[in-house]
Coordinates of N, CA and C in Angstrom, one line a residue:
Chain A
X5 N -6.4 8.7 12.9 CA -6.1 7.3 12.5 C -4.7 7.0 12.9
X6 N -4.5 5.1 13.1 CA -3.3 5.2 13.3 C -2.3 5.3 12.9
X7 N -3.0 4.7 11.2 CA -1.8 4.5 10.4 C -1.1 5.3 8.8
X8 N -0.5 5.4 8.1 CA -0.4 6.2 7.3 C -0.8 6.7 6.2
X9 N -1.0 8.2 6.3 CA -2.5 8.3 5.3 C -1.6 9.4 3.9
X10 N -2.7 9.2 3.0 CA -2.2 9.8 1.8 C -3.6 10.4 1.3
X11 N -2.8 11.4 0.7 CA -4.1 12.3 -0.1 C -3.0 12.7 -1.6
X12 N -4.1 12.9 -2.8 CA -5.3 12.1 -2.9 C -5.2 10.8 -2.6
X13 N -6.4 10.1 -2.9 CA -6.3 8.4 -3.5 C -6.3 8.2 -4.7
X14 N -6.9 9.0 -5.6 CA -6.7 9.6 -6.8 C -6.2 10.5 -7.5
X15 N -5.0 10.5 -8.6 CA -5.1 12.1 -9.0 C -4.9 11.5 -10.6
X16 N -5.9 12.4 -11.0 CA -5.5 12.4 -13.0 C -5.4 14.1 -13.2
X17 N -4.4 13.8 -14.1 CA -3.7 15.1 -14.7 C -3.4 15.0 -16.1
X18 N -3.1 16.1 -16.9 CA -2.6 16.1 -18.3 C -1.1 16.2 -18.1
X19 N -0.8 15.6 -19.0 CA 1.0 15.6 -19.5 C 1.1 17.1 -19.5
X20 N 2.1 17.6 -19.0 CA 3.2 18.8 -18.6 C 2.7 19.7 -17.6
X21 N 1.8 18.9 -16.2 CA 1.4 19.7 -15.6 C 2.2 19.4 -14.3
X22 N 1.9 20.1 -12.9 CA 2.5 20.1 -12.0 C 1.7 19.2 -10.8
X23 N 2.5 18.2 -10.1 CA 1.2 17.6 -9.1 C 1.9 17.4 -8.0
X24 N 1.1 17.0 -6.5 CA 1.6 17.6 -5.3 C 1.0 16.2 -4.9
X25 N 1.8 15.3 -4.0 CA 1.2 14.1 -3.3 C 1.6 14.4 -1.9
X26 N 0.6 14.1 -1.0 CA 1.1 14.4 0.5 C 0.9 13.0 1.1
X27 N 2.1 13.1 2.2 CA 2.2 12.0 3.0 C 2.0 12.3 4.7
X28 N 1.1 11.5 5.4 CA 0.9 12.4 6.5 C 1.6 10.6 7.4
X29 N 2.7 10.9 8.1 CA 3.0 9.4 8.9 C 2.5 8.9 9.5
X30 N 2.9 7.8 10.7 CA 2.6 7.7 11.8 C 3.0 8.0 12.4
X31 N 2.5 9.0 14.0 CA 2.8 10.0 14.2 C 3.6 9.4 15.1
X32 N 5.1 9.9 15.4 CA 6.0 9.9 16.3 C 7.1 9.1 15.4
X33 N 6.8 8.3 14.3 CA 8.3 7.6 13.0 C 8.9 8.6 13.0
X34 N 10.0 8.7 12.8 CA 10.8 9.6 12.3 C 11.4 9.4 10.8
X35 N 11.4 8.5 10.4 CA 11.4 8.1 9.0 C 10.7 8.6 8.1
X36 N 10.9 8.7 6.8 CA 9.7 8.6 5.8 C 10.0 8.4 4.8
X37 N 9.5 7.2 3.6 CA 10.1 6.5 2.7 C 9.1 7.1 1.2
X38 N 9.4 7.3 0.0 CA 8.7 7.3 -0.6 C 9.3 6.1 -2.0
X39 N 7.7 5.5 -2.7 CA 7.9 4.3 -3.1 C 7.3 4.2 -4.9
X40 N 7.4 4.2 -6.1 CA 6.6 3.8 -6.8 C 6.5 2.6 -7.3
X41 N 5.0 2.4 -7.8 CA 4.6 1.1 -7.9 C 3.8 1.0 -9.1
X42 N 4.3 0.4 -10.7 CA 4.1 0.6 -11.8 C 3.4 -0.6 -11.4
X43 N 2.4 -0.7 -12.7 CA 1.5 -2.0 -12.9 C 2.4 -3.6 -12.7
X44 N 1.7 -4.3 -12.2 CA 2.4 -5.5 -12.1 C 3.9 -5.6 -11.6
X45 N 4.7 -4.7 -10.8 CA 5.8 -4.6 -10.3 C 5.6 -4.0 -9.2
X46 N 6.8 -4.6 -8.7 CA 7.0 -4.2 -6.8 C 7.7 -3.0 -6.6
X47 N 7.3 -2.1 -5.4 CA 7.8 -1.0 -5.0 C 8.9 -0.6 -5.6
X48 N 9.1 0.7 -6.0 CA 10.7 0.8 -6.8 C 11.1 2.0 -5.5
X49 N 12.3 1.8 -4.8 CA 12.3 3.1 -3.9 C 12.9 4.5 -4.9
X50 N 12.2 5.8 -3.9 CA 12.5 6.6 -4.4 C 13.5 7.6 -3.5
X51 N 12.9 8.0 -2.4 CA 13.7 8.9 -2.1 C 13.2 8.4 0.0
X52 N 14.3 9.1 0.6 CA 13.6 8.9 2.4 C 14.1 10.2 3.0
X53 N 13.4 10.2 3.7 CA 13.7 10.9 4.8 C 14.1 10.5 5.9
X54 N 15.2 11.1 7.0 CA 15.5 11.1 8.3 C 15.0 12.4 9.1
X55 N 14.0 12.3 9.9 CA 13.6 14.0 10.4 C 13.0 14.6 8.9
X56 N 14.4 15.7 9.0 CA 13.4 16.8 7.8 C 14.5 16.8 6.9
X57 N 15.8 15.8 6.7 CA 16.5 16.0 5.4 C 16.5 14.4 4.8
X58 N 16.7 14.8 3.6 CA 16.6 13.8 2.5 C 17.8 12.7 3.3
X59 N 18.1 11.3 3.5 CA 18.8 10.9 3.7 C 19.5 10.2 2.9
X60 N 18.5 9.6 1.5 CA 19.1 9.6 0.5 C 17.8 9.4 -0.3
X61 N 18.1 10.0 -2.0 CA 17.3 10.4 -2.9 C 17.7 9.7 -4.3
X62 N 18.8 8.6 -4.4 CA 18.8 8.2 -5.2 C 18.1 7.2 -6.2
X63 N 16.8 7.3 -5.3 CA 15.8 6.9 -6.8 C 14.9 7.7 -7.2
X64 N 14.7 9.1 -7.2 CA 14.2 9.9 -7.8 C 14.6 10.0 -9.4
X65 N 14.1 9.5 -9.9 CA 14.1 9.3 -11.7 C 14.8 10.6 -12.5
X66 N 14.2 11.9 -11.9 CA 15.1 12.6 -13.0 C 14.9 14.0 -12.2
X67 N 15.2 15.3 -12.6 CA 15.0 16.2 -11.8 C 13.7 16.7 -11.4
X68 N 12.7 16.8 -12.7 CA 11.5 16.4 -12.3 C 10.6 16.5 -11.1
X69 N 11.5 15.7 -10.3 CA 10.9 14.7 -9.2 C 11.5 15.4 -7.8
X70 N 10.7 15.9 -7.1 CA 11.7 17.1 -5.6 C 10.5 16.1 -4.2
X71 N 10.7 15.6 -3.4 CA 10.2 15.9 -2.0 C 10.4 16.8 -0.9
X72 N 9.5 16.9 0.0 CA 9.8 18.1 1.0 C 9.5 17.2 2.5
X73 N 10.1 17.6 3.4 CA 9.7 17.3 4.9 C 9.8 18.2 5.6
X74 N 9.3 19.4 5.7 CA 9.9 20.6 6.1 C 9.5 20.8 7.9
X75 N 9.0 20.1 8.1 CA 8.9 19.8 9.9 C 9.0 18.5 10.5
X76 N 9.2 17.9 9.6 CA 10.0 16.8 9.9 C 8.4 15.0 10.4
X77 N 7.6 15.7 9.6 CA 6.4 14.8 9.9 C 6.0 14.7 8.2
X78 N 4.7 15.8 8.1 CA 4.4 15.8 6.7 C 5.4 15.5 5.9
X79 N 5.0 14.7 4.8 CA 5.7 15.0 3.4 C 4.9 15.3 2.1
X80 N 5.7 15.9 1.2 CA 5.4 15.9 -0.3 C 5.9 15.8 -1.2
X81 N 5.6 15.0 -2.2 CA 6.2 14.1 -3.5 C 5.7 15.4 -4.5
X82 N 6.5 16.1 -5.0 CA 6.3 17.1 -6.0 C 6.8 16.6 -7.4
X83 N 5.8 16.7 -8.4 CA 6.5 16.2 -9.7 C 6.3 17.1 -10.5
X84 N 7.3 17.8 -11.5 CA 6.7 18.9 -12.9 C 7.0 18.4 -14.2
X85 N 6.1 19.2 -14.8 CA 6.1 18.7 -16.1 C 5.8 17.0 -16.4
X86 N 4.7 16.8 -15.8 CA 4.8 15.9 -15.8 C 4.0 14.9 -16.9
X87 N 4.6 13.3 -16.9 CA 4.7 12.9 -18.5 C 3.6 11.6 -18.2
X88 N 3.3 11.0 -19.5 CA 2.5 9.8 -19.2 C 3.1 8.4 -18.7
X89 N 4.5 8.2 -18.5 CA 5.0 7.9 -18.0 C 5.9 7.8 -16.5
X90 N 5.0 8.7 -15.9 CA 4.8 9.0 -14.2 C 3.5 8.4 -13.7
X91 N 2.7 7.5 -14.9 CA 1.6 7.4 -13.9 C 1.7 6.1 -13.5
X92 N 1.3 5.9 -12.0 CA 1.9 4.5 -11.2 C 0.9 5.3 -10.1
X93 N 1.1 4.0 -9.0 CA 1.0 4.3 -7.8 C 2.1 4.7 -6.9
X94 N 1.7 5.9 -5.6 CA 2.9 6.6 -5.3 C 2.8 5.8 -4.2
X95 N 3.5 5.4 -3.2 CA 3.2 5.1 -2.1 C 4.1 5.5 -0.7
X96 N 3.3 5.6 0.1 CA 4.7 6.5 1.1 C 4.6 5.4 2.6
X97 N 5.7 4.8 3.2 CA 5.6 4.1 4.4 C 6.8 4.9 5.5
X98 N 6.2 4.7 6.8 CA 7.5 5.1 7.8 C 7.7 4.4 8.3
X99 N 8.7 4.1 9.5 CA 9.0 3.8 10.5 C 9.7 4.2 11.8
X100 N 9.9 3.4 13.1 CA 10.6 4.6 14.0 C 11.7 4.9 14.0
X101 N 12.3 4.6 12.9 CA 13.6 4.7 12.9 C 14.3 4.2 11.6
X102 N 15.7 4.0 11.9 CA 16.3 3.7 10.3 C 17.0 1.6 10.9
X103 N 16.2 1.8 11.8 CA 17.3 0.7 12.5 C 16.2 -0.6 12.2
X104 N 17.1 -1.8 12.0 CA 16.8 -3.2 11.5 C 15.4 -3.4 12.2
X105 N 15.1 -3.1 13.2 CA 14.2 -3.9 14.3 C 13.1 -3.1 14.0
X106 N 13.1 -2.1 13.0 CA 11.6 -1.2 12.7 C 11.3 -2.2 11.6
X107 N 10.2 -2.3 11.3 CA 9.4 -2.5 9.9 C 8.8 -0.9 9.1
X108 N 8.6 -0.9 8.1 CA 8.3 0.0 7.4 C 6.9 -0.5 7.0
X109 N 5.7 0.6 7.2 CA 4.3 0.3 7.2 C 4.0 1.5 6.4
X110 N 3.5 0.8 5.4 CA 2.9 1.4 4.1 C 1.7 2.3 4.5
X111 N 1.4 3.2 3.3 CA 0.0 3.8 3.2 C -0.7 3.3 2.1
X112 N -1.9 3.7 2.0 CA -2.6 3.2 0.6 C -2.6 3.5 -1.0
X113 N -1.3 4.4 -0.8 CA -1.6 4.9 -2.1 C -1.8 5.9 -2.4
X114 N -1.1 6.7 -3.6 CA -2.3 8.0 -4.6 C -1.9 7.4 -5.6
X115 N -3.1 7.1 -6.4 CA -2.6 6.8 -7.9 C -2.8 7.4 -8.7
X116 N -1.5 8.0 -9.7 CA -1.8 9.1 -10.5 C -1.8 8.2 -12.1
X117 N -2.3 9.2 -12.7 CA -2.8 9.0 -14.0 C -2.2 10.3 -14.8
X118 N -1.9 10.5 -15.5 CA -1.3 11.1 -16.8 C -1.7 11.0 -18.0
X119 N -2.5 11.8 -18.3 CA -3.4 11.3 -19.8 C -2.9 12.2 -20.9
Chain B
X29 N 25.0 -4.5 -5.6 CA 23.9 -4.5 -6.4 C 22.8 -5.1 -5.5
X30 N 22.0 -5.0 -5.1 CA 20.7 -5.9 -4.4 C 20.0 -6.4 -5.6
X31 N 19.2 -7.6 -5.6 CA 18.2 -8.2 -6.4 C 17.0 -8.6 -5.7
X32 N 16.1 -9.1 -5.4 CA 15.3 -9.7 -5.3 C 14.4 -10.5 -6.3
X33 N 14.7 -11.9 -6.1 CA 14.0 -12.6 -7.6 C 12.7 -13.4 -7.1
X34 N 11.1 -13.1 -7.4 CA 10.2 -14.3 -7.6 C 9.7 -14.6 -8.5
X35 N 10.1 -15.8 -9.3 CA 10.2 -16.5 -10.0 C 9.1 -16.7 -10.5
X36 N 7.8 -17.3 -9.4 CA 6.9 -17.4 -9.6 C 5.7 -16.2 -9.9
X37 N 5.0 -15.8 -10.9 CA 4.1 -14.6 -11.4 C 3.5 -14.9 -10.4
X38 N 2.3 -15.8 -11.0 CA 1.0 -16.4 -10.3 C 1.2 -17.3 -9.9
X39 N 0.0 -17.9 -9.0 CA -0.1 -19.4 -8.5 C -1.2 -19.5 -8.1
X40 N -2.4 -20.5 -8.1 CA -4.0 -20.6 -8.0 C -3.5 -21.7 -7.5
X41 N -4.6 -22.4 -6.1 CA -4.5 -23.7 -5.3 C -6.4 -23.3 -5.1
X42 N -6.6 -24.6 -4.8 CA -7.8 -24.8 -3.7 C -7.3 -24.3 -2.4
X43 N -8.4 -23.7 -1.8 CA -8.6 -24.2 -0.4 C -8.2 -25.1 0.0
X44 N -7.3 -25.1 1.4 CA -6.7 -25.8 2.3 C -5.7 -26.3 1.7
X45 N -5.5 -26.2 0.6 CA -4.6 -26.8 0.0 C -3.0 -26.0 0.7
X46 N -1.5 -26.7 0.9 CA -0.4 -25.3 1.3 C 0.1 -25.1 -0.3
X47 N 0.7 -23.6 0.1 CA 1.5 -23.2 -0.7 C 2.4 -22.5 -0.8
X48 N 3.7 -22.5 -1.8 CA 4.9 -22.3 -1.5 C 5.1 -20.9 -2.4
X49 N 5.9 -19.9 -1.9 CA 6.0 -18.9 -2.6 C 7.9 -18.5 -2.7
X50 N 8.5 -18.6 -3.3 CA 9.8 -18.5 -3.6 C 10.4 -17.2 -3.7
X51 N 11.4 -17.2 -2.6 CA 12.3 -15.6 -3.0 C 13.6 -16.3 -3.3
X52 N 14.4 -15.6 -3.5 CA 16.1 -15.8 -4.3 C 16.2 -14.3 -4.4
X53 N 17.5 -14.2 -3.2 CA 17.9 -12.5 -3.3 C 19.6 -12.5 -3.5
X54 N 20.5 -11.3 -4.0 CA 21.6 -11.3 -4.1 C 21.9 -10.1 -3.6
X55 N 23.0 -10.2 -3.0 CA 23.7 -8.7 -2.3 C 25.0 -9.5 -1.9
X56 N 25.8 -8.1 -1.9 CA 27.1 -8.3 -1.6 C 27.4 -8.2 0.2
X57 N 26.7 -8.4 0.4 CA 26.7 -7.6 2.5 C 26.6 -8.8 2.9
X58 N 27.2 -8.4 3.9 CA 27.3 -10.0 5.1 C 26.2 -10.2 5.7
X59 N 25.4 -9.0 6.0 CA 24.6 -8.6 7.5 C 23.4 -7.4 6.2
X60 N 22.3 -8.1 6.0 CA 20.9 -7.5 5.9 C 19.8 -8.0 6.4
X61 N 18.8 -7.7 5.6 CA 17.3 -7.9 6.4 C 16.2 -8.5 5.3
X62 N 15.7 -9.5 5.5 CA 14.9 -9.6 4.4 C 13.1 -9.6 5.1
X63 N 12.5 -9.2 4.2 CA 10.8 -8.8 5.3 C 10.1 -9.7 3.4
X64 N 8.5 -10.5 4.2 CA 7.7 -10.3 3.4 C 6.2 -9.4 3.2
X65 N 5.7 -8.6 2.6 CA 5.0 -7.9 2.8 C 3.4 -8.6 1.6
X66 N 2.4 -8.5 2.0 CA 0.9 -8.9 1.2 C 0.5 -7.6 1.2
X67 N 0.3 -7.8 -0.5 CA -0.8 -6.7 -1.1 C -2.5 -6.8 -1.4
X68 N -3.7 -7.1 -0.8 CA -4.6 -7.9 -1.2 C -5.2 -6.8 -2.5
X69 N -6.0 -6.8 -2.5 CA -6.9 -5.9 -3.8 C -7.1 -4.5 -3.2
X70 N -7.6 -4.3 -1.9 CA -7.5 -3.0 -1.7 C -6.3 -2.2 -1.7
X71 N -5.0 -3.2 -1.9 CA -3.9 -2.2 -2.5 C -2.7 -1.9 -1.2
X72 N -3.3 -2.2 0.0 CA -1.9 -1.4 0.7 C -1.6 -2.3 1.2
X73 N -0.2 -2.1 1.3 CA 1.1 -3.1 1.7 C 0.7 -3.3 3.3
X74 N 1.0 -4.9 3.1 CA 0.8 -5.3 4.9 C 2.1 -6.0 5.0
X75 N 2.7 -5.9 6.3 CA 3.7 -6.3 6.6 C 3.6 -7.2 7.5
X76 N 4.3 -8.3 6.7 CA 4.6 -10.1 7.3 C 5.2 -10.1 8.3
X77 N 6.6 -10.4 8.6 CA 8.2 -10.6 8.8 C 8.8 -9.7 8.4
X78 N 10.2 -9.9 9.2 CA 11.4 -9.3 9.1 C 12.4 -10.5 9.9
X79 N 13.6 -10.7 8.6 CA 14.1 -11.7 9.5 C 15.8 -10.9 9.2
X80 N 16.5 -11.6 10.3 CA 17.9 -10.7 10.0 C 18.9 -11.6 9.3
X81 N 19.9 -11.7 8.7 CA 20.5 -12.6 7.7 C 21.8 -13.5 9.2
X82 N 21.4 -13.3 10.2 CA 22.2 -13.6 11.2 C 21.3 -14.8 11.7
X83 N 20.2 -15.1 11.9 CA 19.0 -15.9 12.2 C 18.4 -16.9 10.9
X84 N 19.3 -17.7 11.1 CA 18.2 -18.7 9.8 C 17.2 -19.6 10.6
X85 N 16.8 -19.3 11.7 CA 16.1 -19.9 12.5 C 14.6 -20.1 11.8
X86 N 14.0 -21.2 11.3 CA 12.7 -21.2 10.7 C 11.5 -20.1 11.7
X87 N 10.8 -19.7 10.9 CA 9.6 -19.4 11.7 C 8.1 -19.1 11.2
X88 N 7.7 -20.1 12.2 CA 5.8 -20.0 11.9 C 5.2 -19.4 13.0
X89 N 4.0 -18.5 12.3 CA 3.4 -17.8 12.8 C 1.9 -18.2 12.2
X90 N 1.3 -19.1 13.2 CA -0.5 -19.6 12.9 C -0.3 -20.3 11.2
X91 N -0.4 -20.1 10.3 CA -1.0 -20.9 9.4 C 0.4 -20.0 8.3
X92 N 1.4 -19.4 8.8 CA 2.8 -19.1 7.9 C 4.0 -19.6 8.4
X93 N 4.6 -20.1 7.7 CA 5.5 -20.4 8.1 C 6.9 -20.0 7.0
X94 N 8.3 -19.7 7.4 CA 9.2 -18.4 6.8 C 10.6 -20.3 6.5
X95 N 11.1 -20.0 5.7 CA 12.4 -20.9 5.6 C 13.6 -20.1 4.6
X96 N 14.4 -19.4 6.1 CA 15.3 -18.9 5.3 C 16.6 -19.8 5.4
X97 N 17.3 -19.8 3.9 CA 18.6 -20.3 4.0 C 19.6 -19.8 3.0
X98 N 20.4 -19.4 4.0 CA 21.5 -18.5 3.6 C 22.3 -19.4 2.5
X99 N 22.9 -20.5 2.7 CA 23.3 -21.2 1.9 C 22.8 -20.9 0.2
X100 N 21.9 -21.0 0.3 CA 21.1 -20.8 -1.4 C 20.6 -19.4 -1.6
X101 N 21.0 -18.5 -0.4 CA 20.0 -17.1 -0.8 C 18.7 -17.3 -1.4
X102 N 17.9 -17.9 -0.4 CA 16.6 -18.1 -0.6 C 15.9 -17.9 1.0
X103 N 14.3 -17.4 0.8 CA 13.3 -17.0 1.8 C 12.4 -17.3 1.3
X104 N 11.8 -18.6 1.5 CA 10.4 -18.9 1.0 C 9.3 -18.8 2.2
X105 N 8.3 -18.2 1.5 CA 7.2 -18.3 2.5 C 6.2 -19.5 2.0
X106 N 5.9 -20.5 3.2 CA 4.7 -21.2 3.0 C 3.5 -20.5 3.9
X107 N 2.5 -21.0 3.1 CA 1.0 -21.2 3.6 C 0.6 -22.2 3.8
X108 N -0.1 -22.5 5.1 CA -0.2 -24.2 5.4 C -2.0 -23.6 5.1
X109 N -2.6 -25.2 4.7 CA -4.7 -24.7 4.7 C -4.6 -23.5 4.0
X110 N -4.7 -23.0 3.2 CA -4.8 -21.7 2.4 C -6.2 -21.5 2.6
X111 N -6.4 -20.0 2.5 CA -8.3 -19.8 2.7 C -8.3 -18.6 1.7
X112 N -9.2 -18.5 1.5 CA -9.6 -17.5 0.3 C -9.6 -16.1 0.7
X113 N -9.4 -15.7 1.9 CA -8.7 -14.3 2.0 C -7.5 -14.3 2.3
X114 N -6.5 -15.6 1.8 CA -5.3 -15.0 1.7 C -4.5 -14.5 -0.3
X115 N -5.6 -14.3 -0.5 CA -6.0 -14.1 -2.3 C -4.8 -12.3 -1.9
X116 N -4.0 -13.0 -3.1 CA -3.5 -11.2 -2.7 C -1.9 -11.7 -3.5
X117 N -1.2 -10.6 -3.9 CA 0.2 -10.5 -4.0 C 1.2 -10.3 -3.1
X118 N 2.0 -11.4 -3.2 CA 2.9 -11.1 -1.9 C 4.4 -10.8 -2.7
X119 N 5.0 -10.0 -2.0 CA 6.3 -9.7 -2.0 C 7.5 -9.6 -1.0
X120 N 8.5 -10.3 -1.6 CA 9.7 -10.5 -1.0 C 11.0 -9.0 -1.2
X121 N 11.4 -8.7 0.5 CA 12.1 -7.1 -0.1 C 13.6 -7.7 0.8
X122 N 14.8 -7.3 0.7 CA 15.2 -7.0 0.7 C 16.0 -5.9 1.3
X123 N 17.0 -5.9 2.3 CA 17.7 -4.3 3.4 C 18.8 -4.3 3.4
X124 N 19.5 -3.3 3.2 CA 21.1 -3.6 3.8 C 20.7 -3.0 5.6
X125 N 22.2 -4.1 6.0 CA 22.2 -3.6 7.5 C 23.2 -2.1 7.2
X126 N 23.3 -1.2 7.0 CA 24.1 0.2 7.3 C 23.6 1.0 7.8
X127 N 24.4 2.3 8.1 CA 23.7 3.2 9.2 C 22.8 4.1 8.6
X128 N 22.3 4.6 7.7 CA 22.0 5.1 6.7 C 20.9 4.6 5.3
X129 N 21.5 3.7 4.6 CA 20.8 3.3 3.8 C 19.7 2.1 4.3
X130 N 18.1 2.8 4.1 CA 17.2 1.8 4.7 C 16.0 0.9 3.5
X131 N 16.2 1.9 2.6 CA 15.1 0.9 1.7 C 15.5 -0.2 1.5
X132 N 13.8 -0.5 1.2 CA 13.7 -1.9 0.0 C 14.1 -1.6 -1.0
X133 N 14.4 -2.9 -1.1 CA 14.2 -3.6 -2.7 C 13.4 -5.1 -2.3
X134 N 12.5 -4.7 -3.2 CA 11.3 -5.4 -3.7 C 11.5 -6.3 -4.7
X135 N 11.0 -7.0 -4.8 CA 10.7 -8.5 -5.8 C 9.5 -8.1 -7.2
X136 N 9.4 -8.7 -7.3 CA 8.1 -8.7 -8.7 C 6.9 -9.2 -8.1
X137 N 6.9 -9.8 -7.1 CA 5.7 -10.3 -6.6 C 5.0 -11.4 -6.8
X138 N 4.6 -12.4 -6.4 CA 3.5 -13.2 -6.3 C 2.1 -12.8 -6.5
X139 N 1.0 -13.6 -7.6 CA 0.0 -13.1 -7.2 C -0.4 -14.2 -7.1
X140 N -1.4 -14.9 -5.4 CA -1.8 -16.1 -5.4 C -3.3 -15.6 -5.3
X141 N -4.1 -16.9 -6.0 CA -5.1 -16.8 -6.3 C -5.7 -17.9 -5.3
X142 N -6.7 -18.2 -4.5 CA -7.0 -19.2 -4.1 C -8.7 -19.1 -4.1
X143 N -8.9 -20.1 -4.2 CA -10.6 -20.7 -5.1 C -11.3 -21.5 -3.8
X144 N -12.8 -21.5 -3.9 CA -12.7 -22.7 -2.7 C -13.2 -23.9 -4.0

């Protein structure tokens, strides 16, 4: 496909467990954004990538919260211990670059649940 | 600080009817980016626009049309004829131009309802 996919589309988990969100791009971005999206509110950023390092991570909520780009395509939104108050929609978008003239194109989603 | 403010929650029109959807953003930078993006029910973000804070040039595209003015820090999007698949939440985001820092910031969203 061409555009950016996420697995799960679903995830429910119990409070203090460990969960793994993957982000697969579009292939050739070099970007990679990750986003959460609580009920009735707009994208909160979390963390991006440039290639395979964090470019900046300052909306990762607490330590909690790690992503990985380790080849510089896939990603993973890693969360532990996790609380009922993580459950939102995750959402991951890229683009080709970090530069004005890209748009940033969303995926559909994993929405986690924390019961 | 960046903000992004839409004012408006909801909004329900008829068919064909236009409609106006309201952004109001604040930032301290001379030079950013503001984009609007629709969310319909299936959930994933579609991207409108992208306009650069250097260009207050109006612009329509088929049945949208963008009115940015720097003067008020405002980017409204209209809908001219509304149709019932444009039923969905729209959001107004927000960029700095740096070399580095690329996210949004996102608005609260619009959610327009349209009926026939």
């Amino acid at each position: 496909g061409a555009g950016v996919s996420q697995t799960p589309s679903n995830k429910v988990t119990e409070k203090g467990k460990y969960v793994e969100l993957r982000c697969d791009p579009i292939s050739g971005h070099t970007a990679l954004y990750w986003y959460r999206q609580s009920l009735g509110q707009g994208p909160e950023f979390l963390i991006y990538f440039q290639g395979t390092g964090a470019a900046d991570d300052s909306g990762l909520p607490n330590d909690r919260f790690f992503a990985v780009r380790p080849e510089g395509s896939v990603s993973t939104l890693k969360i532990q211990r996790t609380e009922r108050g993580d459950s939102a929609v995750y959402l991951c978008a890229s683009s080709a670059g970090t530069s004005w003239s890209t748009g940033q194109f969303f995926g559909p989603g994993t929405r986690l649940t924390v019961l | 600080a960046q903000k992004v403010t839409q004012a408006q929650t909801e909004i329900s029109v008829v068919e064909k009817e236009d409609v106006t959807l309201d952004c109001v953003y604040e930032t301290r930078d001379t030079t950013y980016y503001l984009f609007w993006y629709k969310q319909p029910p299936s959930g994933e973000l579609v991207f409108l626009i992208r306009r650069n804070s250097f260009d207050e040039q109006n612009e329509i595209s088929g049945r949208y049309s963008w009115n940015f003015q720097k003067s008020t820090s405002s980017f409204n999007f209209t809908i001219t004829a509304s149709q019932v698949v444009d039923s969905a939440v729209y959001f107004c985001a927000l960029r700095r131009n740096t070399g580095t820092a690329s996210k949004l910031t996102f608005g609260t969203g619009t959610r327009l309802q349209v009926t026939l």
